[in-house]
Amino acid sequence: MSRIRRWNTPVTLASLLVLCSIVPSAAFGQKAMPANADPDWEVASVKATDPTETRGQHINMDGRRVLLLGTTVQQLLLIGYGMQKVQIANIPAWAETQRWDIAGVPDTEGSPSLTQVQTLMRKILAERFGLQLHHEQREIPVFVLTVAKGGSKMVANTSKPNGPMDQRNSHSSALHVENLTNTAISELVLILQFSVNRPIVDQTGLKGRYDLKLEWAPDDAPPSDAADAPPGLFTTIQSQAGLKLQPVKAPADTLVIDAISKPKPD
């Protein structure tokens, strides 16, 4: 009998990492979806959330079955493209406020990874909401990720160069922990972006895959005078990974919505 992965956290960009990160499938008796799979939906249902429903947003995953409740189109865009709100242009007002319940099963066996969940979100947006968009480079406030003075402290992983990233995390009001194995910098950028309020632009020049562990106090963590209290993310990324996040204005990828519409009832 499979266990259900359930998160009852509001679906905001700051919490999407916790909502969408897929813990090792074996922990739930599930085989992982092949790393090179490009899943689509075998079946999917999209319905407007009952306006009297007060449960808020949450995501359930039971093996291959994906269930998103009380989710807006804006939130689907944030999930699917790993973007901040400032990177989405021409979004209609209803897409920011109207909530939807989405249930479906991918057409590929196995439990999807974070990037495969993103693929599914992009495809439901195109297939059911008629999303059409184009990308533009626009100058906006971003964080630039570079190698800090002294060099990277991450451990190069050479054991499975073509294998998937293994992500294990935990999150509380006082501490966020990321254990990452075989991680590309592009994957690390996606993970970090869920915990900051600006897009992250990679300027590290690092092309390999790495193992690292990061522990930091979320921005809204309660104050602590303890000697062993975890630092914030910006200190952690430099002290534990040898990387640096710097706020600047720079060109960044922006999604410009050309067309989107409410789906027809199932």
PDB file of C-alpha atoms in Angstrom:
ATOM      1  CA  MET A   1       0.000   0.000   0.000  1.00  0.00           C
ATOM      2  CA  SER A   2       1.511   3.340  -1.017  1.00  0.00           C
ATOM      3  CA  ARG A   3       1.755   6.246   1.345  1.00  0.00           C
ATOM      4  CA  ILE A   4       0.326   9.614   0.392  1.00  0.00           C
ATOM      5  CA  ARG A   5       2.572  12.641   0.275  1.00  0.00           C
ATOM      6  CA  ARG A   6       0.406  15.492   1.503  1.00  0.00           C
ATOM      7  CA  TRP A   7       1.273  19.117   2.115  1.00  0.00           C
ATOM      8  CA  ASN A   8      -1.304  21.526   3.542  1.00  0.00           C
ATOM      9  CA  THR A   9       0.926  24.574   3.145  1.00  0.00           C
ATOM     10  CA  PRO A  10      -0.364  27.576   1.150  1.00  0.00           C
ATOM     11  CA  VAL A  11       0.952  27.359  -2.410  1.00  0.00           C
ATOM     12  CA  THR A  12       3.251  30.378  -2.553  1.00  0.00           C
ATOM     13  CA  LEU A  13       6.614  30.570  -4.264  1.00  0.00           C
ATOM     14  CA  ALA A  14       8.398  30.590  -0.916  1.00  0.00           C
ATOM     15  CA  SER A  15       6.787  27.230  -0.047  1.00  0.00           C
ATOM     16  CA  LEU A  16       6.785  25.530  -3.445  1.00  0.00           C
ATOM     17  CA  LEU A  17      10.096  23.857  -2.761  1.00  0.00           C
ATOM     18  CA  VAL A  18       8.564  22.087   0.221  1.00  0.00           C
ATOM     19  CA  LEU A  19       5.349  21.361  -1.678  1.00  0.00           C
ATOM     20  CA  CYS A  20       6.933  20.004  -4.846  1.00  0.00           C
ATOM     21  CA  SER A  21      10.194  18.416  -3.741  1.00  0.00           C
ATOM     22  CA  ILE A  22       9.933  14.685  -4.230  1.00  0.00           C
ATOM     23  CA  VAL A  23      11.580  12.678  -1.500  1.00  0.00           C
ATOM     24  CA  PRO A  24      13.215   9.405  -2.600  1.00  0.00           C
ATOM     25  CA  SER A  25      10.418   7.247  -3.984  1.00  0.00           C
ATOM     26  CA  ALA A  26      11.602   4.138  -2.211  1.00  0.00           C
ATOM     27  CA  ALA A  27      10.584   5.774   1.056  1.00  0.00           C
ATOM     28  CA  PHE A  28       6.995   5.505  -0.129  1.00  0.00           C
ATOM     29  CA  GLY A  29       7.278   2.149  -1.908  1.00  0.00           C
ATOM     30  CA  GLN A  30       7.263   3.926  -5.251  1.00  0.00           C
ATOM     31  CA  LYS A  31       9.666   3.582  -8.163  1.00  0.00           C
ATOM     32  CA  ALA A  32      10.982   6.864  -9.515  1.00  0.00           C
ATOM     33  CA  MET A  33       9.956   7.974 -12.986  1.00  0.00           C
ATOM     34  CA  PRO A  34      12.879   7.536 -15.429  1.00  0.00           C
ATOM     35  CA  ALA A  35      15.099  10.615 -15.268  1.00  0.00           C
ATOM     36  CA  ASN A  36      14.867  11.201 -19.028  1.00  0.00           C
ATOM     37  CA  ALA A  37      11.067  10.890 -19.134  1.00  0.00           C
ATOM     38  CA  ASP A  38       9.048  13.799 -20.545  1.00  0.00           C
ATOM     39  CA  PRO A  39       5.649  13.047 -18.981  1.00  0.00           C
ATOM     40  CA  ASP A  40       2.275  14.261 -20.162  1.00  0.00           C
ATOM     41  CA  TRP A  41      -1.123  13.629 -18.584  1.00  0.00           C
ATOM     42  CA  GLU A  42      -2.781  10.288 -19.239  1.00  0.00           C
ATOM     43  CA  VAL A  43      -5.955  11.684 -17.681  1.00  0.00           C
ATOM     44  CA  ALA A  44      -6.580  15.024 -16.006  1.00  0.00           C
ATOM     45  CA  SER A  45      -9.564  16.801 -14.518  1.00  0.00           C
ATOM     46  CA  VAL A  46      -9.750  20.581 -14.016  1.00  0.00           C
ATOM     47  CA  LYS A  47     -12.631  22.081 -12.050  1.00  0.00           C
ATOM     48  CA  ALA A  48     -13.231  25.447 -10.418  1.00  0.00           C
ATOM     49  CA  THR A  49     -12.809  25.221  -6.656  1.00  0.00           C
ATOM     50  CA  ASP A  50     -16.054  25.517  -4.732  1.00  0.00           C
ATOM     51  CA  PRO A  51     -16.100  29.202  -3.657  1.00  0.00           C
ATOM     52  CA  THR A  52     -17.402  28.162  -0.221  1.00  0.00           C
ATOM     53  CA  GLU A  53     -14.411  25.849   0.311  1.00  0.00           C
ATOM     54  CA  THR A  54     -12.168  27.165   3.094  1.00  0.00           C
ATOM     55  CA  ARG A  55      -9.447  24.506   3.221  1.00  0.00           C
ATOM     56  CA  GLY A  56      -6.914  26.658   1.325  1.00  0.00           C
ATOM     57  CA  GLN A  57      -4.393  25.291  -1.142  1.00  0.00           C
ATOM     58  CA  HIS A  58      -2.550  22.011  -0.943  1.00  0.00           C
ATOM     59  CA  ILE A  59      -0.886  19.374  -3.065  1.00  0.00           C
ATOM     60  CA  ASN A  60      -1.260  15.617  -2.642  1.00  0.00           C
ATOM     61  CA  MET A  61       0.866  13.016  -4.417  1.00  0.00           C
ATOM     62  CA  ASP A  62       0.018   9.338  -4.194  1.00  0.00           C
ATOM     63  CA  GLY A  63       2.463   7.499  -6.404  1.00  0.00           C
ATOM     64  CA  ARG A  64       1.713   8.689  -9.939  1.00  0.00           C
ATOM     65  CA  ARG A  65      -1.497  10.501  -8.981  1.00  0.00           C
ATOM     66  CA  VAL A  66      -1.165  14.272  -8.663  1.00  0.00           C
ATOM     67  CA  LEU A  67      -3.814  16.360  -6.915  1.00  0.00           C
ATOM     68  CA  LEU A  68      -3.707  20.155  -6.596  1.00  0.00           C
ATOM     69  CA  LEU A  69      -6.531  21.792  -4.683  1.00  0.00           C
ATOM     70  CA  GLY A  70      -7.380  25.480  -4.533  1.00  0.00           C
ATOM     71  CA  THR A  71      -4.578  26.462  -6.923  1.00  0.00           C
ATOM     72  CA  THR A  72      -4.523  29.592  -9.087  1.00  0.00           C
ATOM     73  CA  VAL A  73      -3.141  29.814 -12.617  1.00  0.00           C
ATOM     74  CA  GLN A  74      -0.502  32.184 -11.309  1.00  0.00           C
ATOM     75  CA  GLN A  75       0.649  29.504  -8.879  1.00  0.00           C
ATOM     76  CA  LEU A  76       0.773  26.935 -11.685  1.00  0.00           C
ATOM     77  CA  LEU A  77       3.004  29.315 -13.637  1.00  0.00           C
ATOM     78  CA  LEU A  78       5.264  29.765 -10.624  1.00  0.00           C
ATOM     79  CA  ILE A  79       5.536  25.986 -10.236  1.00  0.00           C
ATOM     80  CA  GLY A  80       5.872  25.153 -13.909  1.00  0.00           C
ATOM     81  CA  TYR A  81       8.465  27.750 -14.820  1.00  0.00           C
ATOM     82  CA  GLY A  82      10.223  28.273 -11.479  1.00  0.00           C
ATOM     83  CA  MET A  83       9.568  31.984 -11.721  1.00  0.00           C
ATOM     84  CA  GLN A  84       8.941  34.865  -9.358  1.00  0.00           C
ATOM     85  CA  LYS A  85       5.803  36.974  -9.799  1.00  0.00           C
ATOM     86  CA  VAL A  86       7.857  39.842 -11.213  1.00  0.00           C
ATOM     87  CA  GLN A  87       8.825  37.577 -14.135  1.00  0.00           C
ATOM     88  CA  ILE A  88       5.253  37.049 -15.367  1.00  0.00           C
ATOM     89  CA  ALA A  89       3.776  39.767 -17.593  1.00  0.00           C
ATOM     90  CA  ASN A  90       0.277  40.288 -19.035  1.00  0.00           C
ATOM     91  CA  ILE A  91      -1.415  37.920 -16.598  1.00  0.00           C
ATOM     92  CA  PRO A  92      -5.183  38.557 -16.343  1.00  0.00           C
ATOM     93  CA  ALA A  93      -6.710  39.349 -12.967  1.00  0.00           C
ATOM     94  CA  TRP A  94      -8.775  36.138 -12.815  1.00  0.00           C
ATOM     95  CA  ALA A  95      -5.596  34.052 -13.188  1.00  0.00           C
ATOM     96  CA  GLU A  96      -4.271  35.561  -9.967  1.00  0.00           C
ATOM     97  CA  THR A  97      -7.394  34.980  -7.880  1.00  0.00           C
ATOM     98  CA  GLN A  98      -9.653  32.202  -9.202  1.00  0.00           C
ATOM     99  CA  ARG A  99      -8.845  28.815  -7.678  1.00  0.00           C
ATOM    100  CA  TRP A 100      -8.921  25.425  -9.407  1.00  0.00           C
ATOM    101  CA  ASP A 101      -8.877  21.761  -8.386  1.00  0.00           C
ATOM    102  CA  ILE A 102      -6.705  19.612 -10.651  1.00  0.00           C
ATOM    103  CA  ALA A 103      -6.445  15.820 -10.461  1.00  0.00           C
ATOM    104  CA  GLY A 104      -4.662  13.533 -12.857  1.00  0.00           C
ATOM    105  CA  VAL A 105      -2.264  10.714 -13.609  1.00  0.00           C
ATOM    106  CA  PRO A 106       0.861  11.080 -15.772  1.00  0.00           C
ATOM    107  CA  ASP A 107       1.255   8.848 -18.829  1.00  0.00           C
ATOM    108  CA  THR A 108       4.621   7.548 -17.579  1.00  0.00           C
ATOM    109  CA  GLU A 109       5.157   4.964 -14.857  1.00  0.00           C
ATOM    110  CA  GLY A 110       6.880   6.014 -11.668  1.00  0.00           C
ATOM    111  CA  SER A 111       6.799   8.892  -9.222  1.00  0.00           C
ATOM    112  CA  PRO A 112       7.744  12.221 -10.873  1.00  0.00           C
ATOM    113  CA  SER A 113      10.713  14.335  -9.832  1.00  0.00           C
ATOM    114  CA  LEU A 114      10.493  18.064  -9.162  1.00  0.00           C
ATOM    115  CA  THR A 115      11.428  18.924 -12.753  1.00  0.00           C
ATOM    116  CA  GLN A 116       8.871  16.403 -14.057  1.00  0.00           C
ATOM    117  CA  VAL A 117       6.174  17.968 -11.869  1.00  0.00           C
ATOM    118  CA  GLN A 118       7.117  21.252 -13.518  1.00  0.00           C
ATOM    119  CA  THR A 119       6.696  19.651 -16.952  1.00  0.00           C
ATOM    120  CA  LEU A 120       3.228  18.441 -15.994  1.00  0.00           C
ATOM    121  CA  MET A 121       2.230  21.914 -14.806  1.00  0.00           C
ATOM    122  CA  ARG A 122       3.384  23.510 -18.073  1.00  0.00           C
ATOM    123  CA  LYS A 123       1.438  20.971 -20.093  1.00  0.00           C
ATOM    124  CA  ILE A 124      -1.802  21.358 -18.130  1.00  0.00           C
ATOM    125  CA  LEU A 125      -1.522  25.116 -18.643  1.00  0.00           C
ATOM    126  CA  ALA A 126      -1.145  24.671 -22.404  1.00  0.00           C
ATOM    127  CA  GLU A 127      -3.663  21.846 -22.870  1.00  0.00           C
ATOM    128  CA  ARG A 128      -6.477  22.993 -20.585  1.00  0.00           C
ATOM    129  CA  PHE A 129      -5.965  26.746 -20.137  1.00  0.00           C
ATOM    130  CA  GLY A 130      -4.782  27.416 -23.692  1.00  0.00           C
ATOM    131  CA  LEU A 131      -1.606  29.109 -22.491  1.00  0.00           C
ATOM    132  CA  GLN A 132       0.475  30.747 -25.183  1.00  0.00           C
ATOM    133  CA  LEU A 133       3.502  32.803 -24.209  1.00  0.00           C
ATOM    134  CA  HIS A 134       6.867  34.029 -25.313  1.00  0.00           C
ATOM    135  CA  HIS A 135      10.062  34.800 -23.438  1.00  0.00           C
ATOM    136  CA  GLU A 136      11.737  38.182 -23.193  1.00  0.00           C
ATOM    137  CA  GLN A 137      14.821  39.427 -21.395  1.00  0.00           C
ATOM    138  CA  ARG A 138      13.832  42.331 -19.148  1.00  0.00           C
ATOM    139  CA  GLU A 139      15.980  44.234 -16.692  1.00  0.00           C
ATOM    140  CA  ILE A 140      14.610  43.589 -13.214  1.00  0.00           C
ATOM    141  CA  PRO A 141      15.985  43.186  -9.665  1.00  0.00           C
ATOM    142  CA  VAL A 142      17.733  39.796  -9.423  1.00  0.00           C
ATOM    143  CA  PHE A 143      20.272  37.923  -7.346  1.00  0.00           C
ATOM    144  CA  VAL A 144      23.430  36.968  -9.219  1.00  0.00           C
ATOM    145  CA  LEU A 145      24.967  33.654  -8.113  1.00  0.00           C
ATOM    146  CA  THR A 146      28.766  33.606  -8.335  1.00  0.00           C
ATOM    147  CA  VAL A 147      31.651  31.619  -6.860  1.00  0.00           C
ATOM    148  CA  ALA A 148      32.779  33.286  -3.635  1.00  0.00           C
ATOM    149  CA  LYS A 149      36.334  34.281  -2.858  1.00  0.00           C
ATOM    150  CA  GLY A 150      38.211  31.120  -1.938  1.00  0.00           C
ATOM    151  CA  GLY A 151      36.322  28.953  -4.410  1.00  0.00           C
ATOM    152  CA  SER A 152      33.480  26.474  -4.338  1.00  0.00           C
ATOM    153  CA  LYS A 153      33.146  24.222  -1.290  1.00  0.00           C
ATOM    154  CA  MET A 154      30.794  21.772  -2.995  1.00  0.00           C
ATOM    155  CA  VAL A 155      31.951  18.177  -3.557  1.00  0.00           C
ATOM    156  CA  ALA A 156      32.071  17.096  -7.191  1.00  0.00           C
ATOM    157  CA  ASN A 157      29.943  13.987  -7.849  1.00  0.00           C
ATOM    158  CA  THR A 158      31.299  11.618 -10.500  1.00  0.00           C
ATOM    159  CA  SER A 159      29.440   8.452  -9.502  1.00  0.00           C
ATOM    160  CA  LYS A 160      26.392   8.926 -11.737  1.00  0.00           C
ATOM    161  CA  PRO A 161      27.025  11.691 -14.303  1.00  0.00           C
ATOM    162  CA  ASN A 162      23.810  10.941 -16.173  1.00  0.00           C
ATOM    163  CA  GLY A 163      21.713  10.160 -13.116  1.00  0.00           C
ATOM    164  CA  PRO A 164      19.047  12.340 -11.491  1.00  0.00           C
ATOM    165  CA  MET A 165      19.504  14.691  -8.577  1.00  0.00           C
ATOM    166  CA  ASP A 166      18.640  13.186  -5.191  1.00  0.00           C
ATOM    167  CA  GLN A 167      16.997  15.811  -2.977  1.00  0.00           C
ATOM    168  CA  ARG A 168      16.130  15.277   0.663  1.00  0.00           C
ATOM    169  CA  ASN A 169      14.901  18.221   2.670  1.00  0.00           C
ATOM    170  CA  SER A 170      13.141  19.244   5.821  1.00  0.00           C
ATOM    171  CA  HIS A 171      11.512  22.526   6.708  1.00  0.00           C
ATOM    172  CA  SER A 172      10.294  24.101   9.921  1.00  0.00           C
ATOM    173  CA  SER A 173       9.665  27.615  11.140  1.00  0.00           C
ATOM    174  CA  ALA A 174      13.235  27.753  12.482  1.00  0.00           C
ATOM    175  CA  LEU A 175      15.315  25.648  10.086  1.00  0.00           C
ATOM    176  CA  HIS A 176      15.424  24.670   6.402  1.00  0.00           C
ATOM    177  CA  VAL A 177      17.734  21.766   5.487  1.00  0.00           C
ATOM    178  CA  GLU A 178      18.688  20.676   1.980  1.00  0.00           C
ATOM    179  CA  ASN A 179      20.680  17.480   1.366  1.00  0.00           C
ATOM    180  CA  LEU A 180      21.508  17.439  -2.350  1.00  0.00           C
ATOM    181  CA  THR A 181      23.330  14.717  -4.258  1.00  0.00           C
ATOM    182  CA  ASN A 182      24.400  14.831  -7.914  1.00  0.00           C
ATOM    183  CA  THR A 183      23.045  18.351  -8.311  1.00  0.00           C
ATOM    184  CA  ALA A 184      23.634  20.595 -11.322  1.00  0.00           C
ATOM    185  CA  ILE A 185      23.946  24.329 -10.714  1.00  0.00           C
ATOM    186  CA  SER A 186      20.727  24.882 -12.688  1.00  0.00           C
ATOM    187  CA  GLU A 187      18.922  22.613 -10.208  1.00  0.00           C
ATOM    188  CA  LEU A 188      20.488  24.387  -7.245  1.00  0.00           C
ATOM    189  CA  VAL A 189      19.353  27.739  -8.674  1.00  0.00           C
ATOM    190  CA  LEU A 190      15.787  26.448  -8.937  1.00  0.00           C
ATOM    191  CA  ILE A 191      15.854  25.231  -5.332  1.00  0.00           C
ATOM    192  CA  LEU A 192      17.325  28.475  -3.991  1.00  0.00           C
ATOM    193  CA  GLN A 193      14.902  30.600  -5.975  1.00  0.00           C
ATOM    194  CA  PHE A 194      11.994  29.175  -3.999  1.00  0.00           C
ATOM    195  CA  SER A 195      13.463  30.771  -0.853  1.00  0.00           C
ATOM    196  CA  VAL A 196      14.190  34.296  -2.102  1.00  0.00           C
ATOM    197  CA  ASN A 197      12.078  37.119  -3.491  1.00  0.00           C
ATOM    198  CA  ARG A 198      14.007  37.735  -6.711  1.00  0.00           C
ATOM    199  CA  PRO A 199      15.027  35.629  -9.710  1.00  0.00           C
ATOM    200  CA  ILE A 200      18.508  34.097  -9.527  1.00  0.00           C
ATOM    201  CA  VAL A 201      20.891  34.426 -12.468  1.00  0.00           C
ATOM    202  CA  ASP A 202      23.711  31.861 -12.577  1.00  0.00           C
ATOM    203  CA  GLN A 203      27.125  33.393 -13.254  1.00  0.00           C
ATOM    204  CA  THR A 204      29.206  30.705 -11.537  1.00  0.00           C
ATOM    205  CA  GLY A 205      30.469  29.087 -14.727  1.00  0.00           C
ATOM    206  CA  LEU A 206      30.268  25.699 -12.950  1.00  0.00           C
ATOM    207  CA  LYS A 207      29.229  22.847 -15.268  1.00  0.00           C
ATOM    208  CA  GLY A 208      29.590  19.745 -13.107  1.00  0.00           C
ATOM    209  CA  ARG A 209      27.309  17.951 -10.672  1.00  0.00           C
ATOM    210  CA  TYR A 210      27.806  18.329  -6.950  1.00  0.00           C
ATOM    211  CA  ASP A 211      26.949  17.036  -3.471  1.00  0.00           C
ATOM    212  CA  LEU A 212      26.195  19.562  -0.746  1.00  0.00           C
ATOM    213  CA  LYS A 213      24.221  20.176   2.417  1.00  0.00           C
ATOM    214  CA  LEU A 214      22.713  23.547   3.298  1.00  0.00           C
ATOM    215  CA  GLU A 215      21.108  24.546   6.603  1.00  0.00           C
ATOM    216  CA  TRP A 216      19.629  27.980   7.101  1.00  0.00           C
ATOM    217  CA  ALA A 217      17.048  29.913   9.084  1.00  0.00           C
ATOM    218  CA  PRO A 218      14.082  31.077   6.966  1.00  0.00           C
ATOM    219  CA  ASP A 219      13.489  34.820   6.763  1.00  0.00           C
ATOM    220  CA  ASP A 220      10.461  34.515   9.040  1.00  0.00           C
ATOM    221  CA  ALA A 221      12.220  32.328  11.623  1.00  0.00           C
ATOM    222  CA  PRO A 222      11.733  33.407  15.254  1.00  0.00           C
ATOM    223  CA  PRO A 223      14.729  35.348  16.661  1.00  0.00           C
ATOM    224  CA  SER A 224      17.282  33.241  18.517  1.00  0.00           C
ATOM    225  CA  ASP A 225      20.282  34.113  20.686  1.00  0.00           C
ATOM    226  CA  ALA A 226      21.519  30.519  20.745  1.00  0.00           C
ATOM    227  CA  ALA A 227      25.180  30.092  19.851  1.00  0.00           C
ATOM    228  CA  ASP A 228      24.305  27.308  17.422  1.00  0.00           C
ATOM    229  CA  ALA A 229      21.383  29.126  15.775  1.00  0.00           C
ATOM    230  CA  PRO A 230      21.507  28.630  12.005  1.00  0.00           C
ATOM    231  CA  PRO A 231      22.440  31.619   9.837  1.00  0.00           C
ATOM    232  CA  GLY A 232      20.325  33.050   7.049  1.00  0.00           C
ATOM    233  CA  LEU A 233      20.453  31.751   3.496  1.00  0.00           C
ATOM    234  CA  PHE A 234      22.930  34.349   2.202  1.00  0.00           C
ATOM    235  CA  THR A 235      25.485  33.479   4.881  1.00  0.00           C
ATOM    236  CA  THR A 236      24.840  29.752   4.489  1.00  0.00           C
ATOM    237  CA  ILE A 237      25.325  29.636   0.730  1.00  0.00           C
ATOM    238  CA  GLN A 238      28.719  31.319   1.131  1.00  0.00           C
ATOM    239  CA  SER A 239      29.990  29.452   4.202  1.00  0.00           C
ATOM    240  CA  GLN A 240      28.681  25.999   3.267  1.00  0.00           C
ATOM    241  CA  ALA A 241      28.814  26.007  -0.551  1.00  0.00           C
ATOM    242  CA  GLY A 242      31.414  28.644  -1.382  1.00  0.00           C
ATOM    243  CA  LEU A 243      28.934  30.579  -3.500  1.00  0.00           C
ATOM    244  CA  LYS A 244      27.617  34.117  -3.230  1.00  0.00           C
ATOM    245  CA  LEU A 245      24.259  35.776  -3.889  1.00  0.00           C
ATOM    246  CA  GLN A 246      24.428  39.468  -4.739  1.00  0.00           C
ATOM    247  CA  PRO A 247      21.443  41.779  -5.399  1.00  0.00           C
ATOM    248  CA  VAL A 248      21.703  43.671  -8.704  1.00  0.00           C
ATOM    249  CA  LYS A 249      19.574  44.779 -11.612  1.00  0.00           C
ATOM    250  CA  ALA A 250      20.163  42.611 -14.659  1.00  0.00           C
ATOM    251  CA  PRO A 251      18.361  41.133 -17.677  1.00  0.00           C
ATOM    252  CA  ALA A 252      16.328  38.088 -16.647  1.00  0.00           C
ATOM    253  CA  ASP A 253      13.943  35.716 -18.361  1.00  0.00           C
ATOM    254  CA  THR A 254      10.359  37.011 -18.331  1.00  0.00           C
ATOM    255  CA  LEU A 255       7.223  35.118 -19.383  1.00  0.00           C
ATOM    256  CA  VAL A 256       4.936  37.304 -21.466  1.00  0.00           C
ATOM    257  CA  ILE A 257       1.465  35.786 -21.719  1.00  0.00           C
ATOM    258  CA  ASP A 258      -0.021  36.072 -25.217  1.00  0.00           C
ATOM    259  CA  ALA A 259      -3.195  34.059 -24.579  1.00  0.00           C
ATOM    260  CA  ILE A 260      -4.845  32.210 -21.708  1.00  0.00           C
ATOM    261  CA  SER A 261      -8.466  31.330 -20.938  1.00  0.00           C
ATOM    262  CA  LYS A 262     -10.580  29.580 -18.365  1.00  0.00           C
ATOM    263  CA  PRO A 263     -10.964  25.872 -19.161  1.00  0.00           C
ATOM    264  CA  LYS A 264     -14.235  24.360 -20.279  1.00  0.00           C
ATOM    265  CA  PRO A 265     -15.950  22.325 -17.533  1.00  0.00           C
ATOM    266  CA  ASP A 266     -15.037  18.607 -17.445  1.00  0.00           C
TER     267      ASP A 266
END
